[in-house]
Amino acid sequence: MPTSVDAGAGEKVVIEQLLLKIDEVFVYRIPPMRSADGHRAEDWNLAKPLQTCSLVANRRDNDLCVNIMAERPKPGAPAGATESYLFAQSVIQVDFSNPSHKIEHWVNPVVDSSRYFAVRIKDSRSGREAFIGVGFRERTDATNFRMSIEDYINSLKREERAAELHEQFEQSLKVGDADVAEEKLPLPKSSLSLKEGEKLHINIKSKGGSSAKKPLSPKTKKGSVELIGLKKPPPPPDAAPVSDVSEEESKINRASSDEVDWGDFEG
């Protein structure tokens, strides 16, 4: 991607990028359009081109330069020696913010063929502009010419979008720096010294307060386990309570003791 580079001391260096080179194209002198539909290749007298040339398309900064090169005898050289020279040039300067600088201002395909285009050229000395016809022998060459123009336009769109994103990023950094500056404002100084007559009280807890052992409960002795009282199992349904049985036995024993006849005791 061509970019402008500062070489120092205010000098600007522009990098060029070769997009397309075609060895054979035909150049025609074309009449004015007969209708608003567009140019027609059938009106150009295709059998008699004005010149047979080569075409070179370069991206130079934000411009697309379409150079149409012709051959001529080289002066002072042996017979048959030729040199290339600039026959015509179209400098395309697409600007999306300007409706008059669309690609259609410089390049228009004809309405009756896919291999011919009307290209606006400009004389660098007089500044005059005119349309010439450019034709390609092979359809693939015409397609490559069309694709190189589309690549140039798409690259401009990407660069414009990248510039917008970069500007948004720079703005966000400025806003962030402003917020940080507000956060770093110096805090008001406060005096921590005691005024005259003021006292400072400090409570200090004893070291063994939390580690003192709790005394053993009277029910629990060292080496013994405190047993929790258990209820006696209930008696069988037909059995009488133990207390009742013991009372009956004591009554019987008393009765029997009263009835015992000891006889006459002789000492």
PDB file of C-alpha atoms in Angstrom:
ATOM      1  CA  MET A   1       0.000   0.000   0.000  1.00  0.00           C
ATOM      2  CA  PRO A   2       1.613   3.295  -1.061  1.00  0.00           C
ATOM      3  CA  THR A   3       2.096   5.845   1.656  1.00  0.00           C
ATOM      4  CA  SER A   4       3.758   9.212   2.055  1.00  0.00           C
ATOM      5  CA  VAL A   5       6.929   9.152   4.134  1.00  0.00           C
ATOM      6  CA  ASP A   6       8.755  12.104   5.644  1.00  0.00           C
ATOM      7  CA  ALA A   7      12.426  11.804   4.704  1.00  0.00           C
ATOM      8  CA  GLY A   8      13.510  14.570   7.046  1.00  0.00           C
ATOM      9  CA  ALA A   9      14.048  18.300   6.604  1.00  0.00           C
ATOM     10  CA  GLY A  10      10.443  18.673   5.360  1.00  0.00           C
ATOM     11  CA  GLU A  11      11.055  16.448   2.338  1.00  0.00           C
ATOM     12  CA  LYS A  12       8.192  14.129   1.391  1.00  0.00           C
ATOM     13  CA  VAL A  13       8.745  10.800  -0.352  1.00  0.00           C
ATOM     14  CA  VAL A  14       5.829   9.135  -2.139  1.00  0.00           C
ATOM     15  CA  ILE A  15       5.898   5.373  -2.669  1.00  0.00           C
ATOM     16  CA  GLU A  16       4.370   3.977  -5.848  1.00  0.00           C
ATOM     17  CA  GLN A  17       2.719   0.593  -6.272  1.00  0.00           C
ATOM     18  CA  LEU A  18       2.394  -1.200  -9.585  1.00  0.00           C
ATOM     19  CA  LEU A  19      -1.146  -2.538 -10.012  1.00  0.00           C
ATOM     20  CA  LEU A  20      -1.277  -3.603 -13.652  1.00  0.00           C
ATOM     21  CA  LYS A  21       0.813  -3.851 -16.786  1.00  0.00           C
ATOM     22  CA  ILE A  22      -0.569  -4.885 -20.183  1.00  0.00           C
ATOM     23  CA  ASP A  23       1.691  -5.085 -23.208  1.00  0.00           C
ATOM     24  CA  GLU A  24      -0.891  -4.437 -25.917  1.00  0.00           C
ATOM     25  CA  VAL A  25      -3.839  -2.035 -25.954  1.00  0.00           C
ATOM     26  CA  PHE A  26      -5.497  -0.107 -28.760  1.00  0.00           C
ATOM     27  CA  VAL A  27      -6.169   3.623 -28.561  1.00  0.00           C
ATOM     28  CA  TYR A  28      -9.024   5.267 -30.515  1.00  0.00           C
ATOM     29  CA  ARG A  29     -10.171   8.757 -31.215  1.00  0.00           C
ATOM     30  CA  ILE A  30     -13.836   8.692 -30.226  1.00  0.00           C
ATOM     31  CA  PRO A  31     -16.711  10.947 -31.254  1.00  0.00           C
ATOM     32  CA  PRO A  32     -19.071  12.611 -28.773  1.00  0.00           C
ATOM     33  CA  MET A  33     -21.764  10.405 -27.265  1.00  0.00           C
ATOM     34  CA  ARG A  34     -24.881  10.144 -29.358  1.00  0.00           C
ATOM     35  CA  SER A  35     -27.167   9.505 -26.359  1.00  0.00           C
ATOM     36  CA  ALA A  36     -27.147   9.590 -22.578  1.00  0.00           C
ATOM     37  CA  ASP A  37     -26.864   5.809 -22.488  1.00  0.00           C
ATOM     38  CA  GLY A  38     -23.074   6.010 -22.853  1.00  0.00           C
ATOM     39  CA  HIS A  39     -20.288   5.432 -25.342  1.00  0.00           C
ATOM     40  CA  ARG A  40     -20.552   2.752 -28.023  1.00  0.00           C
ATOM     41  CA  ALA A  41     -17.521   0.944 -29.375  1.00  0.00           C
ATOM     42  CA  GLU A  42     -19.206   0.431 -32.766  1.00  0.00           C
ATOM     43  CA  ASP A  43     -18.833   4.186 -33.416  1.00  0.00           C
ATOM     44  CA  TRP A  44     -15.034   4.152 -32.998  1.00  0.00           C
ATOM     45  CA  ASN A  45     -13.955   2.559 -36.270  1.00  0.00           C
ATOM     46  CA  LEU A  46     -12.330  -0.367 -34.422  1.00  0.00           C
ATOM     47  CA  ALA A  47     -10.446  -1.595 -37.501  1.00  0.00           C
ATOM     48  CA  LYS A  48      -8.281   1.552 -37.534  1.00  0.00           C
ATOM     49  CA  PRO A  49      -6.914   2.355 -34.084  1.00  0.00           C
ATOM     50  CA  LEU A  50      -5.076   5.601 -33.562  1.00  0.00           C
ATOM     51  CA  GLN A  51      -2.122   3.886 -31.892  1.00  0.00           C
ATOM     52  CA  THR A  52      -1.085   0.496 -30.503  1.00  0.00           C
ATOM     53  CA  CYS A  53       0.382   0.996 -27.068  1.00  0.00           C
ATOM     54  CA  SER A  54       1.036  -0.623 -23.690  1.00  0.00           C
ATOM     55  CA  LEU A  55      -0.743   0.253 -20.443  1.00  0.00           C
ATOM     56  CA  VAL A  56       0.708   0.658 -16.948  1.00  0.00           C
ATOM     57  CA  ALA A  57      -1.465   1.400 -13.881  1.00  0.00           C
ATOM     58  CA  ASN A  58       0.325   2.728 -10.769  1.00  0.00           C
ATOM     59  CA  ARG A  59      -1.038   3.671  -7.349  1.00  0.00           C
ATOM     60  CA  ARG A  60       0.743   6.876  -6.339  1.00  0.00           C
ATOM     61  CA  ASP A  61      -0.277   8.172  -2.909  1.00  0.00           C
ATOM     62  CA  ASN A  62      -4.086   8.496  -3.212  1.00  0.00           C
ATOM     63  CA  ASP A  63      -4.054   8.739  -7.017  1.00  0.00           C
ATOM     64  CA  LEU A  64      -4.310   6.058  -9.681  1.00  0.00           C
ATOM     65  CA  CYS A  65      -2.132   6.893 -12.665  1.00  0.00           C
ATOM     66  CA  VAL A  66      -3.027   5.125 -15.912  1.00  0.00           C
ATOM     67  CA  ASN A  67      -0.103   5.625 -18.262  1.00  0.00           C
ATOM     68  CA  ILE A  68      -0.489   4.708 -21.923  1.00  0.00           C
ATOM     69  CA  MET A  69       2.963   4.151 -23.391  1.00  0.00           C
ATOM     70  CA  ALA A  70       3.836   4.119 -27.095  1.00  0.00           C
ATOM     71  CA  GLU A  71       6.984   3.173 -29.033  1.00  0.00           C
ATOM     72  CA  ARG A  72       9.038   5.364 -31.347  1.00  0.00           C
ATOM     73  CA  PRO A  73      12.410   5.091 -33.052  1.00  0.00           C
ATOM     74  CA  LYS A  74      15.251   5.870 -30.741  1.00  0.00           C
ATOM     75  CA  PRO A  75      17.305   8.767 -32.048  1.00  0.00           C
ATOM     76  CA  GLY A  76      20.988   8.082 -32.608  1.00  0.00           C
ATOM     77  CA  ALA A  77      20.459   4.336 -32.244  1.00  0.00           C
ATOM     78  CA  PRO A  78      20.775   1.565 -34.827  1.00  0.00           C
ATOM     79  CA  ALA A  79      17.880   0.960 -37.169  1.00  0.00           C
ATOM     80  CA  GLY A  80      14.994  -0.828 -35.522  1.00  0.00           C
ATOM     81  CA  ALA A  81      15.829   0.394 -31.998  1.00  0.00           C
ATOM     82  CA  THR A  82      12.860   1.938 -30.242  1.00  0.00           C
ATOM     83  CA  GLU A  83      12.102   3.701 -26.970  1.00  0.00           C
ATOM     84  CA  SER A  84       8.945   4.087 -24.927  1.00  0.00           C
ATOM     85  CA  TYR A  85       7.336   7.435 -24.287  1.00  0.00           C
ATOM     86  CA  LEU A  86       4.193   8.654 -22.551  1.00  0.00           C
ATOM     87  CA  PHE A  87       1.476   8.826 -25.167  1.00  0.00           C
ATOM     88  CA  ALA A  88      -1.417   9.726 -22.811  1.00  0.00           C
ATOM     89  CA  GLN A  89      -2.061   9.789 -19.093  1.00  0.00           C
ATOM     90  CA  SER A  90      -5.147   9.645 -16.884  1.00  0.00           C
ATOM     91  CA  VAL A  91      -4.682  10.672 -13.241  1.00  0.00           C
ATOM     92  CA  ILE A  92      -7.664   9.324 -11.301  1.00  0.00           C
ATOM     93  CA  GLN A  93      -8.341  11.108  -7.992  1.00  0.00           C
ATOM     94  CA  VAL A  94     -11.386   9.518  -6.361  1.00  0.00           C
ATOM     95  CA  ASP A  95     -12.829  11.506  -3.452  1.00  0.00           C
ATOM     96  CA  PHE A  96     -15.848   9.973  -1.688  1.00  0.00           C
ATOM     97  CA  SER A  97     -16.818  13.314  -0.163  1.00  0.00           C
ATOM     98  CA  ASN A  98     -17.021  14.968  -3.591  1.00  0.00           C
ATOM     99  CA  PRO A  99     -19.745  13.601  -5.918  1.00  0.00           C
ATOM    100  CA  SER A 100     -17.923  14.962  -8.984  1.00  0.00           C
ATOM    101  CA  HIS A 101     -14.838  12.856  -8.188  1.00  0.00           C
ATOM    102  CA  LYS A 102     -16.305   9.403  -8.662  1.00  0.00           C
ATOM    103  CA  ILE A 103     -14.605   6.806 -10.819  1.00  0.00           C
ATOM    104  CA  GLU A 104     -17.168   7.397 -13.595  1.00  0.00           C
ATOM    105  CA  HIS A 105     -15.624  10.838 -14.113  1.00  0.00           C
ATOM    106  CA  TRP A 106     -12.464   9.185 -15.484  1.00  0.00           C
ATOM    107  CA  VAL A 107     -13.360   5.676 -16.695  1.00  0.00           C
ATOM    108  CA  ASN A 108     -16.585   4.509 -18.368  1.00  0.00           C
ATOM    109  CA  PRO A 109     -17.150   1.099 -19.941  1.00  0.00           C
ATOM    110  CA  VAL A 110     -18.974   1.130 -23.253  1.00  0.00           C
ATOM    111  CA  VAL A 111     -22.527  -0.159 -23.400  1.00  0.00           C
ATOM    112  CA  ASP A 112     -22.009  -2.631 -26.279  1.00  0.00           C
ATOM    113  CA  SER A 113     -18.789  -4.466 -25.282  1.00  0.00           C
ATOM    114  CA  SER A 114     -16.823  -5.601 -22.231  1.00  0.00           C
ATOM    115  CA  ARG A 115     -13.375  -5.009 -23.849  1.00  0.00           C
ATOM    116  CA  TYR A 116     -13.562  -1.263 -24.492  1.00  0.00           C
ATOM    117  CA  PHE A 117     -13.504   1.750 -22.192  1.00  0.00           C
ATOM    118  CA  ALA A 118     -13.708   5.509 -22.504  1.00  0.00           C
ATOM    119  CA  VAL A 119     -10.863   7.023 -20.461  1.00  0.00           C
ATOM    120  CA  ARG A 120     -10.483  10.712 -19.614  1.00  0.00           C
ATOM    121  CA  ILE A 121      -6.964  12.014 -20.225  1.00  0.00           C
ATOM    122  CA  LYS A 122      -5.399  15.377 -19.410  1.00  0.00           C
ATOM    123  CA  ASP A 123      -2.646  17.294 -21.157  1.00  0.00           C
ATOM    124  CA  SER A 124      -0.134  18.247 -18.461  1.00  0.00           C
ATOM    125  CA  ARG A 125       1.015  21.362 -20.397  1.00  0.00           C
ATOM    126  CA  SER A 126      -2.261  22.851 -21.578  1.00  0.00           C
ATOM    127  CA  GLY A 127      -4.547  21.335 -18.904  1.00  0.00           C
ATOM    128  CA  ARG A 128      -7.091  20.293 -21.554  1.00  0.00           C
ATOM    129  CA  GLU A 129      -9.118  17.140 -20.947  1.00  0.00           C
ATOM    130  CA  ALA A 130     -10.632  14.728 -23.464  1.00  0.00           C
ATOM    131  CA  PHE A 131     -11.913  11.169 -23.755  1.00  0.00           C
ATOM    132  CA  ILE A 132     -10.063   8.537 -25.721  1.00  0.00           C
ATOM    133  CA  GLY A 133     -11.093   4.951 -26.419  1.00  0.00           C
ATOM    134  CA  VAL A 134      -9.000   2.109 -24.952  1.00  0.00           C
ATOM    135  CA  GLY A 135      -9.536  -1.443 -26.166  1.00  0.00           C
ATOM    136  CA  PHE A 136      -8.036  -4.814 -25.231  1.00  0.00           C
ATOM    137  CA  ARG A 137      -7.445  -7.737 -27.537  1.00  0.00           C
ATOM    138  CA  GLU A 138      -8.079 -10.312 -24.782  1.00  0.00           C
ATOM    139  CA  ARG A 139     -11.107 -10.276 -22.548  1.00  0.00           C
ATOM    140  CA  THR A 140      -8.948 -11.303 -19.540  1.00  0.00           C
ATOM    141  CA  ASP A 141      -6.879  -8.108 -19.974  1.00  0.00           C
ATOM    142  CA  ALA A 142     -10.060  -6.044 -19.884  1.00  0.00           C
ATOM    143  CA  THR A 143     -11.166  -7.872 -16.730  1.00  0.00           C
ATOM    144  CA  ASN A 144      -7.785  -7.233 -15.080  1.00  0.00           C
ATOM    145  CA  PHE A 145      -8.058  -3.544 -15.923  1.00  0.00           C
ATOM    146  CA  ARG A 146     -11.500  -3.393 -14.358  1.00  0.00           C
ATOM    147  CA  MET A 147     -10.334  -5.304 -11.255  1.00  0.00           C
ATOM    148  CA  SER A 148      -7.322  -3.015 -10.728  1.00  0.00           C
ATOM    149  CA  ILE A 149      -9.670  -0.017 -10.637  1.00  0.00           C
ATOM    150  CA  GLU A 150     -11.929  -1.789  -8.123  1.00  0.00           C
ATOM    151  CA  ASP A 151      -8.923  -2.673  -5.943  1.00  0.00           C
ATOM    152  CA  TYR A 152      -7.860   0.961  -5.950  1.00  0.00           C
ATOM    153  CA  ILE A 153     -11.334   2.125  -4.840  1.00  0.00           C
ATOM    154  CA  ASN A 154     -11.635  -0.581  -2.144  1.00  0.00           C
ATOM    155  CA  SER A 155      -8.205   0.291  -0.735  1.00  0.00           C
ATOM    156  CA  LEU A 156      -9.269   3.939  -0.442  1.00  0.00           C
ATOM    157  CA  LYS A 157     -12.377   2.878   1.471  1.00  0.00           C
ATOM    158  CA  ARG A 158     -10.337   0.716   3.860  1.00  0.00           C
ATOM    159  CA  GLU A 159      -7.840   3.506   4.477  1.00  0.00           C
ATOM    160  CA  GLU A 160     -10.618   6.014   5.112  1.00  0.00           C
ATOM    161  CA  ARG A 161     -12.268   3.647   7.595  1.00  0.00           C
ATOM    162  CA  ALA A 162      -8.921   3.001   9.306  1.00  0.00           C
ATOM    163  CA  ALA A 163      -8.354   6.761   9.634  1.00  0.00           C
ATOM    164  CA  GLU A 164     -11.787   7.174  11.252  1.00  0.00           C
ATOM    165  CA  LEU A 165     -11.088   4.379  13.751  1.00  0.00           C
ATOM    166  CA  HIS A 166      -7.680   5.853  14.557  1.00  0.00           C
ATOM    167  CA  GLU A 167      -9.240   9.255  15.196  1.00  0.00           C
ATOM    168  CA  GLN A 168     -11.868   7.703  17.479  1.00  0.00           C
ATOM    169  CA  PHE A 169      -9.107   5.896  19.375  1.00  0.00           C
ATOM    170  CA  GLU A 170      -7.129   9.118  19.805  1.00  0.00           C
ATOM    171  CA  GLN A 171     -10.237  10.871  21.116  1.00  0.00           C
ATOM    172  CA  SER A 172     -10.856   8.079  23.617  1.00  0.00           C
ATOM    173  CA  LEU A 173      -7.266   8.409  24.860  1.00  0.00           C
ATOM    174  CA  LYS A 174      -7.736  12.138  25.381  1.00  0.00           C
ATOM    175  CA  VAL A 175     -10.922  11.534  27.359  1.00  0.00           C
ATOM    176  CA  GLY A 176      -9.168   8.862  29.428  1.00  0.00           C
ATOM    177  CA  ASP A 177      -6.241  11.185  30.167  1.00  0.00           C
ATOM    178  CA  ALA A 178      -8.668  13.887  31.324  1.00  0.00           C
ATOM    179  CA  ASP A 179     -10.351  11.417  33.708  1.00  0.00           C
ATOM    180  CA  VAL A 180      -6.999  10.316  35.115  1.00  0.00           C
ATOM    181  CA  ALA A 181      -5.988  13.938  35.659  1.00  0.00           C
ATOM    182  CA  GLU A 182      -9.175  14.548  37.627  1.00  0.00           C
ATOM    183  CA  GLU A 183      -8.520  11.463  39.768  1.00  0.00           C
ATOM    184  CA  LYS A 184      -4.968  12.609  40.534  1.00  0.00           C
ATOM    185  CA  LEU A 185      -6.012  15.986  41.962  1.00  0.00           C
ATOM    186  CA  PRO A 186      -4.187  16.618  45.289  1.00  0.00           C
ATOM    187  CA  LEU A 187      -6.240  15.848  48.390  1.00  0.00           C
ATOM    188  CA  PRO A 188      -6.700  18.563  51.027  1.00  0.00           C
ATOM    189  CA  LYS A 189      -4.118  18.330  53.823  1.00  0.00           C
ATOM    190  CA  SER A 190      -5.466  17.280  57.235  1.00  0.00           C
ATOM    191  CA  SER A 191      -3.754  17.768  60.628  1.00  0.00           C
ATOM    192  CA  LEU A 192      -3.536  14.561  62.721  1.00  0.00           C
ATOM    193  CA  SER A 193      -1.908  16.216  65.767  1.00  0.00           C
ATOM    194  CA  LEU A 194      -3.816  16.415  69.101  1.00  0.00           C
ATOM    195  CA  LYS A 195      -5.094  19.731  70.167  1.00  0.00           C
ATOM    196  CA  GLU A 196      -4.315  21.165  73.582  1.00  0.00           C
ATOM    197  CA  GLY A 197      -6.279  19.386  76.303  1.00  0.00           C
ATOM    198  CA  GLU A 198      -7.195  16.340  74.162  1.00  0.00           C
ATOM    199  CA  LYS A 199      -6.330  12.826  75.354  1.00  0.00           C
ATOM    200  CA  LEU A 200      -5.918   9.567  73.498  1.00  0.00           C
ATOM    201  CA  HIS A 201      -7.215   6.365  75.136  1.00  0.00           C
ATOM    202  CA  ILE A 202      -5.864   2.963  74.060  1.00  0.00           C
ATOM    203  CA  ASN A 203      -7.331  -0.356  75.222  1.00  0.00           C
ATOM    204  CA  ILE A 204      -4.819  -3.209  75.352  1.00  0.00           C
ATOM    205  CA  LYS A 205      -6.128  -6.738  75.840  1.00  0.00           C
ATOM    206  CA  SER A 206      -4.197  -9.250  77.995  1.00  0.00           C
ATOM    207  CA  LYS A 207      -2.236 -11.917  76.160  1.00  0.00           C
ATOM    208  CA  GLY A 208      -3.713 -14.904  78.058  1.00  0.00           C
ATOM    209  CA  GLY A 209      -7.311 -13.771  78.004  1.00  0.00           C
ATOM    210  CA  SER A 210      -8.306 -15.895  75.077  1.00  0.00           C
ATOM    211  CA  SER A 211      -5.990 -18.840  75.802  1.00  0.00           C
ATOM    212  CA  ALA A 212      -7.104 -19.544  79.464  1.00  0.00           C
ATOM    213  CA  LYS A 213      -8.320 -23.089  79.958  1.00  0.00           C
ATOM    214  CA  LYS A 214     -11.850 -23.623  81.053  1.00  0.00           C
ATOM    215  CA  PRO A 215     -12.260 -25.575  84.384  1.00  0.00           C
ATOM    216  CA  LEU A 216     -13.647 -29.050  84.171  1.00  0.00           C
ATOM    217  CA  SER A 217     -17.260 -29.405  85.171  1.00  0.00           C
ATOM    218  CA  PRO A 218     -17.876 -31.234  88.457  1.00  0.00           C
ATOM    219  CA  LYS A 219     -19.601 -34.016  86.637  1.00  0.00           C
ATOM    220  CA  THR A 220     -16.597 -34.634  84.402  1.00  0.00           C
ATOM    221  CA  LYS A 221     -13.306 -35.879  85.731  1.00  0.00           C
ATOM    222  CA  LYS A 222     -10.029 -36.330  83.969  1.00  0.00           C
ATOM    223  CA  GLY A 223      -9.824 -39.769  82.411  1.00  0.00           C
ATOM    224  CA  SER A 224     -13.557 -40.412  82.761  1.00  0.00           C
ATOM    225  CA  VAL A 225     -16.415 -39.938  80.446  1.00  0.00           C
ATOM    226  CA  GLU A 226     -19.578 -38.274  81.560  1.00  0.00           C
ATOM    227  CA  LEU A 227     -22.501 -40.610  81.007  1.00  0.00           C
ATOM    228  CA  ILE A 228     -25.798 -39.210  80.073  1.00  0.00           C
ATOM    229  CA  GLY A 229     -28.700 -40.763  82.071  1.00  0.00           C
ATOM    230  CA  LEU A 230     -30.590 -43.473  80.241  1.00  0.00           C
ATOM    231  CA  LYS A 231     -34.208 -44.351  80.892  1.00  0.00           C
ATOM    232  CA  LYS A 232     -35.083 -47.862  82.068  1.00  0.00           C
ATOM    233  CA  PRO A 233     -36.806 -50.012  79.506  1.00  0.00           C
ATOM    234  CA  PRO A 234     -40.581 -50.206  80.035  1.00  0.00           C
ATOM    235  CA  PRO A 235     -41.908 -53.395  81.850  1.00  0.00           C
ATOM    236  CA  PRO A 236     -43.823 -56.071  79.968  1.00  0.00           C
ATOM    237  CA  PRO A 237     -47.510 -55.310  79.506  1.00  0.00           C
ATOM    238  CA  ASP A 238     -48.744 -58.006  82.006  1.00  0.00           C
ATOM    239  CA  ALA A 239     -46.005 -57.676  84.576  1.00  0.00           C
ATOM    240  CA  ALA A 240     -46.561 -55.595  87.650  1.00  0.00           C
ATOM    241  CA  PRO A 241     -44.174 -52.878  88.588  1.00  0.00           C
ATOM    242  CA  VAL A 242     -41.136 -53.915  90.615  1.00  0.00           C
ATOM    243  CA  SER A 243     -42.123 -51.718  93.531  1.00  0.00           C
ATOM    244  CA  ASP A 244     -45.544 -53.372  93.731  1.00  0.00           C
ATOM    245  CA  VAL A 245     -44.011 -56.883  93.761  1.00  0.00           C
ATOM    246  CA  SER A 246     -41.633 -56.045  96.595  1.00  0.00           C
ATOM    247  CA  GLU A 247     -44.507 -54.663  98.717  1.00  0.00           C
ATOM    248  CA  GLU A 248     -46.573 -57.881  98.222  1.00  0.00           C
ATOM    249  CA  GLU A 249     -43.632 -60.071  99.215  1.00  0.00           C
ATOM    250  CA  SER A 250     -43.066 -58.059 102.413  1.00  0.00           C
ATOM    251  CA  LYS A 251     -46.749 -58.454 103.411  1.00  0.00           C
ATOM    252  CA  ILE A 252     -46.611 -62.239 102.887  1.00  0.00           C
ATOM    253  CA  ASN A 253     -43.427 -62.540 104.904  1.00  0.00           C
ATOM    254  CA  ARG A 254     -44.940 -60.594 107.816  1.00  0.00           C
ATOM    255  CA  ALA A 255     -48.076 -62.763 107.788  1.00  0.00           C
ATOM    256  CA  SER A 256     -46.091 -65.972 107.780  1.00  0.00           C
ATOM    257  CA  SER A 257     -43.921 -64.782 110.637  1.00  0.00           C
ATOM    258  CA  ASP A 258     -46.973 -64.103 112.725  1.00  0.00           C
ATOM    259  CA  GLU A 259     -48.389 -67.582 112.117  1.00  0.00           C
ATOM    260  CA  VAL A 260     -45.230 -69.537 112.930  1.00  0.00           C
ATOM    261  CA  ASP A 261     -45.581 -71.546 116.111  1.00  0.00           C
ATOM    262  CA  TRP A 262     -42.370 -71.573 117.977  1.00  0.00           C
ATOM    263  CA  GLY A 263     -43.628 -73.877 120.644  1.00  0.00           C
ATOM    264  CA  ASP A 264     -42.452 -73.724 124.139  1.00  0.00           C
ATOM    265  CA  PHE A 265     -39.033 -72.370 124.327  1.00  0.00           C
ATOM    266  CA  GLU A 266     -37.035 -73.788 127.052  1.00  0.00           C
ATOM    267  CA  GLY A 267     -33.998 -72.085 128.056  1.00  0.00           C
TER     268      GLY A 267
END
